[in-house]
Amino acid sequence: MDDHSDHDHHPHSDDEGRVTSPMQDFSTGQVGVGFVVLLVGVAVTFGLPLLI
């Protein structure tokens, strides 16, 4: 018997439904952090090539 046939290390409970990201609540602070990450990504993607 190999390690992959033993599934006790990943317990699954039936009372806990699967929760995906679009269903989860998020705070205004998390939106702000996401917006800052977006701005940094756009600045790196478009700003650096324009400077070089």
mmCIF file of C-alpha atoms in Angstrom:
data_model
loop_
_atom_site.group_PDB
_atom_site.id
_atom_site.type_symbol
_atom_site.label_atom_id
_atom_site.label_comp_id
_atom_site.label_asym_id
_atom_site.label_seq_id
_atom_site.Cartn_x
_atom_site.Cartn_y
_atom_site.Cartn_z
ATOM 1 C CA MET A 1 0.000 0.000 0.000
ATOM 2 C CA ASP A 2 1.493 3.359 -0.989
ATOM 3 C CA ASP A 3 0.986 6.754 0.619
ATOM 4 C CA HIS A 4 -1.509 7.917 -2.022
ATOM 5 C CA SER A 5 -4.057 5.226 -1.228
ATOM 6 C CA ASP A 6 -4.478 6.505 2.347
ATOM 7 C CA HIS A 7 -6.871 9.453 2.311
ATOM 8 C CA ASP A 8 -7.101 9.987 6.072
ATOM 9 C CA HIS A 9 -4.716 12.930 5.913
ATOM 10 C CA HIS A 10 -7.332 14.961 3.968
ATOM 11 C CA PRO A 11 -10.477 14.786 6.061
ATOM 12 C CA HIS A 12 -13.658 15.787 4.252
ATOM 13 C CA SER A 13 -16.732 16.674 6.229
ATOM 14 C CA ASP A 14 -20.138 16.661 4.602
ATOM 15 C CA ASP A 15 -21.553 19.460 6.761
ATOM 16 C CA GLU A 16 -19.084 21.991 5.359
ATOM 17 C CA GLY A 17 -19.968 22.983 1.794
ATOM 18 C CA ARG A 18 -17.475 24.053 -0.800
ATOM 19 C CA VAL A 19 -16.880 27.806 -0.747
ATOM 20 C CA THR A 20 -15.440 29.468 -3.829
ATOM 21 C CA SER A 21 -13.963 32.936 -4.088
ATOM 22 C CA PRO A 22 -16.905 34.713 -5.732
ATOM 23 C CA MET A 23 -19.120 33.541 -2.869
ATOM 24 C CA GLN A 24 -16.859 34.812 -0.095
ATOM 25 C CA ASP A 25 -17.311 38.248 1.437
ATOM 26 C CA PHE A 26 -14.413 40.686 1.236
ATOM 27 C CA SER A 27 -13.680 43.891 3.044
ATOM 28 C CA THR A 28 -13.049 47.384 1.717
ATOM 29 C CA GLY A 29 -9.435 47.055 2.858
ATOM 30 C CA GLN A 30 -8.977 43.981 0.690
ATOM 31 C CA VAL A 31 -10.382 45.908 -2.275
ATOM 32 C CA GLY A 32 -7.891 48.693 -1.578
ATOM 33 C CA VAL A 33 -4.973 46.276 -1.460
ATOM 34 C CA GLY A 34 -6.112 44.729 -4.742
ATOM 35 C CA PHE A 35 -6.332 48.154 -6.359
ATOM 36 C CA VAL A 36 -2.806 49.058 -5.198
ATOM 37 C CA VAL A 37 -1.503 45.757 -6.601
ATOM 38 C CA LEU A 38 -3.265 46.576 -9.880
ATOM 39 C CA LEU A 39 -1.660 50.020 -10.026
ATOM 40 C CA VAL A 40 1.816 48.629 -9.336
ATOM 41 C CA GLY A 41 1.338 45.971 -12.012
ATOM 42 C CA VAL A 42 0.205 48.508 -14.596
ATOM 43 C CA ALA A 43 3.097 50.820 -13.693
ATOM 44 C CA VAL A 44 5.624 48.012 -14.095
ATOM 45 C CA THR A 45 4.048 46.725 -17.306
ATOM 46 C CA PHE A 46 3.682 50.043 -19.092
ATOM 47 C CA GLY A 47 5.819 52.536 -17.134
ATOM 48 C CA LEU A 48 9.163 50.736 -17.247
ATOM 49 C CA PRO A 49 9.152 50.127 -21.025
ATOM 50 C CA LEU A 50 8.312 53.799 -21.625
ATOM 51 C CA LEU A 51 11.237 54.905 -19.453
ATOM 52 C CA ILE A 52 13.724 52.612 -21.166
#
